[in-house]
C-alpha positions as a Python dict, from the first residue, in 0.01 Angstrom:
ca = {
    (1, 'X'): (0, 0, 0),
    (2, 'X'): (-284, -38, 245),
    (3, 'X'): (-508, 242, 54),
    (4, 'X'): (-399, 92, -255),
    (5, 'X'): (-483, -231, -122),
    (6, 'X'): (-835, -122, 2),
    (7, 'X'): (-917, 106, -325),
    (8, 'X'): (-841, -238, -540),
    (9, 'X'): (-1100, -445, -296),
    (10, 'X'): (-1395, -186, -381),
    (11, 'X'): (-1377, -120, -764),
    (12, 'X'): (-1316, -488, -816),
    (13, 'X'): (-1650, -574, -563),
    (14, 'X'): (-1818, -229, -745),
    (15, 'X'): (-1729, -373, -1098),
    (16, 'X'): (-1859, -739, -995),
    (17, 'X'): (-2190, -566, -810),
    (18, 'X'): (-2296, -358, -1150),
    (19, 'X'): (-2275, -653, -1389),
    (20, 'X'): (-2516, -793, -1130),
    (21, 'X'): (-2728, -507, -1169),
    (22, 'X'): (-2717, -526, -1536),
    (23, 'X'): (-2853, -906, -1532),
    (24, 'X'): (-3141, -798, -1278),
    (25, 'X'): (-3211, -505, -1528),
    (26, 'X'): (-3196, -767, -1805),
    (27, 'X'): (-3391, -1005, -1593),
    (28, 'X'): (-3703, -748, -1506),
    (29, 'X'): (-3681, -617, -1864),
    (30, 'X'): (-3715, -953, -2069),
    (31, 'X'): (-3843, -1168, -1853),
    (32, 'X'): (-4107, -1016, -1626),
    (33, 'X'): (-4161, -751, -1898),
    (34, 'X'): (-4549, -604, -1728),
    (35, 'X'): (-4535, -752, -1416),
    (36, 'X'): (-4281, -576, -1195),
    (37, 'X'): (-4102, -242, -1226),
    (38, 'X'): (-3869, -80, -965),
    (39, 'X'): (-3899, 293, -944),
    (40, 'X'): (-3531, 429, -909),
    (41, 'X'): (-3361, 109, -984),
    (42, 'X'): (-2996, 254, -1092),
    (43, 'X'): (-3008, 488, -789),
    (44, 'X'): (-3119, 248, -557),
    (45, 'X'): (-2825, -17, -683),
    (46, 'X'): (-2590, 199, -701),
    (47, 'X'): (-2632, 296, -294),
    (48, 'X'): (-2664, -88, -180),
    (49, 'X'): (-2380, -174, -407),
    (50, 'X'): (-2166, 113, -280),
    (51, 'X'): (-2266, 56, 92),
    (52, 'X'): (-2215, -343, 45),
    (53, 'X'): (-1896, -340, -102),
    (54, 'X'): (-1748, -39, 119),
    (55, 'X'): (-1860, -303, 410),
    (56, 'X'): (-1678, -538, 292),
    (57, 'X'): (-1398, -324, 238),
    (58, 'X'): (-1429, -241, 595),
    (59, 'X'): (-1487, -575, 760),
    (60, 'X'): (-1178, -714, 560),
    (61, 'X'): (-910, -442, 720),
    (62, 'X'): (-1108, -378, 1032),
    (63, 'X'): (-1226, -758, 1111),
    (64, 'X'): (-885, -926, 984),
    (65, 'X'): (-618, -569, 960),
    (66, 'X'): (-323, -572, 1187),
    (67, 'X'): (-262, -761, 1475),
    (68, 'X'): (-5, -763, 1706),
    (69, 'X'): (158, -1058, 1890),
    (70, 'X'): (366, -1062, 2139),
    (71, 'X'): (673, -1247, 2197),
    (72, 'X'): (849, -1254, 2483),
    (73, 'X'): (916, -884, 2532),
    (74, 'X'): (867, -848, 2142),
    (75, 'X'): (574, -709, 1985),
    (76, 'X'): (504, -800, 1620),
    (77, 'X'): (281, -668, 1406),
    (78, 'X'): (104, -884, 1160),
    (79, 'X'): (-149, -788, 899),
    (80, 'X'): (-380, -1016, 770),
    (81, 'X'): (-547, -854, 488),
    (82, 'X'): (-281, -686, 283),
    (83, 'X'): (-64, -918, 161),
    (84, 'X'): (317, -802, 233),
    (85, 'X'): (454, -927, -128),
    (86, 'X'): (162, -723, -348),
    (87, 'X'): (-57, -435, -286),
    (88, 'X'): (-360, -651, -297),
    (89, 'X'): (-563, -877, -5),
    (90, 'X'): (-358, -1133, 108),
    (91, 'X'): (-422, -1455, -109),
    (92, 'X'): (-540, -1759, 81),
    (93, 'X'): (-634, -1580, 391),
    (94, 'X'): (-936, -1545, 530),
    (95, 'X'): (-1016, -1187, 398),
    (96, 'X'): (-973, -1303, 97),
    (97, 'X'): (-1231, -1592, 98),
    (98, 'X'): (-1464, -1374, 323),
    (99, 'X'): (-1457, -1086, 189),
    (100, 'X'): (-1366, -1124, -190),
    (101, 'X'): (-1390, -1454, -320),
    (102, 'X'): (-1776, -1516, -111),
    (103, 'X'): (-1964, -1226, -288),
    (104, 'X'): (-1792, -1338, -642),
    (105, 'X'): (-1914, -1635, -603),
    (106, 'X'): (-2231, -1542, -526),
    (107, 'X'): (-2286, -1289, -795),
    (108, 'X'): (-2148, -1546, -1070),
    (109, 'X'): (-2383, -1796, -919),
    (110, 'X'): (-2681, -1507, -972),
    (111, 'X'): (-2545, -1441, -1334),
    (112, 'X'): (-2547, -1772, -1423),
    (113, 'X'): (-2853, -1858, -1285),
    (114, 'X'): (-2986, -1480, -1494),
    (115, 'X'): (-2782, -1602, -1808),
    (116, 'X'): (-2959, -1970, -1848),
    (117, 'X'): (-3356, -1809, -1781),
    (118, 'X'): (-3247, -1523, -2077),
    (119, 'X'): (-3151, -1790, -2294),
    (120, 'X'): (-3467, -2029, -2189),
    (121, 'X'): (-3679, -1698, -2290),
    (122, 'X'): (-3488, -1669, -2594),
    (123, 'X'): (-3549, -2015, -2732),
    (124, 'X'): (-3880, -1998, -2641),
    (125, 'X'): (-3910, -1673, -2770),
    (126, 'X'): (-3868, -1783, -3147),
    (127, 'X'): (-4119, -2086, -3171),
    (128, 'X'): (-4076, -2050, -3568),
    (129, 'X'): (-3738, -2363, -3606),
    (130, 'X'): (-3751, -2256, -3969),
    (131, 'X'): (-3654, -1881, -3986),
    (132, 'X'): (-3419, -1920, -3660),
    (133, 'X'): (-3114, -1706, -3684),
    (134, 'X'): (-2853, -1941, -3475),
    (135, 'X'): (-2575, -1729, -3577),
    (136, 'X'): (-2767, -1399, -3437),
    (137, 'X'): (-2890, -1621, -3140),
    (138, 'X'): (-2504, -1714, -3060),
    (139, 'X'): (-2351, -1348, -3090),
    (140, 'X'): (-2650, -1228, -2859),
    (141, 'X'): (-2585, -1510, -2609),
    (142, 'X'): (-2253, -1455, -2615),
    (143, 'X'): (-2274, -1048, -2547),
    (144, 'X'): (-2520, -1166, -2307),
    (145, 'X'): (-2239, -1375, -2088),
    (146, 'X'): (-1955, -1079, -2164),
    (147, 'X'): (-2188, -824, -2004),
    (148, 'X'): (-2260, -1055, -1710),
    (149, 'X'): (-1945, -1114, -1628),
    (150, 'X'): (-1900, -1497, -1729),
    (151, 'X'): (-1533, -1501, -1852),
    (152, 'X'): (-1449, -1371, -1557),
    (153, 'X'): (-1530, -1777, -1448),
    (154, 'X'): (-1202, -1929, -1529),
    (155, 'X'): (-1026, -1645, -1348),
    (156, 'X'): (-1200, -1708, -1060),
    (157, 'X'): (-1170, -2102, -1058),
    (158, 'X'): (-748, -2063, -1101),
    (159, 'X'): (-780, -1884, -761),
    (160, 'X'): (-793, -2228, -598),
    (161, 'X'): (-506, -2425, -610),
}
């Protein structure tokens, strides 16, 4: 359950780092179209992301993982990061908030933050109000917010009770 546990933590950080990635490619590639370009982008986000959410991985069994009390003459394990009902991090505890719910929140916050300047340059974009496409405007907003990750939003908010 532990592996399982831990396996679940990474592709879930991995899945939330990459549609990060994909907004900063997005960002650099309509909004600072000349200005900036980052030679080995992919391979150089896909070792950060890797190495960030391994640590985080790591910190959450190693940091907050079993600890043992003792009780008199009994000694009784308790683990703080899997939780003992589901194969997943224990809800409500601090590994969770540390080292899951934190960087969520702080890639949504980048996406949204990426989402509302590619919509600014898209209205700007089209200066012309008479041969605006709202319809084609809409559907590429709203593949915009899929790939970034945005529905993912009221998921995240029903984590707090």
């Amino acid at each position: 359950c532990l592996l399982l546990t831990m396996v679940q933590h990474h592709l879930l950080l991995s899945m939330f780092w990459f549609m990060l990635v994909e907004g900063v490619g997005m960002y650099i590639s309509l909004i600072q179209v000349f200005s900036s370009h980052i030679s080995f982008f992919i391979p150089k986000a896909i070792l950060l992301g890797q190495g960030l959410t391994v640590g985080f991985v790591l910190i959450g069994y190693f940091a907050f993982g079993t600890k043992t009390y003792k009780i008199g003459n009994v000694v009784i394990p308790k683990n703080e990061y899997v939780s003992a009902a589901r194969c997943f991090i224990k809800a409500g505890g601090m590994p969770y908030y540390i080292t899951f719910i934190v960087p969520m929140l702080g890639i949504m916050i980048a996406n949204i933050i990426i989402i509302v300047l590619v919509i600014r340059v898209l209205n700007t974009s089209n200066k012309n109000k008479e041969n605006r496409n709202y319809q084609k405007e809409a559907r590429a907003i709203l593949g915009v917010s899929i790939i970034l990750g945005l529905p993912w939003i009221p998921g995240f908010l029903m984590t707090f009770k």
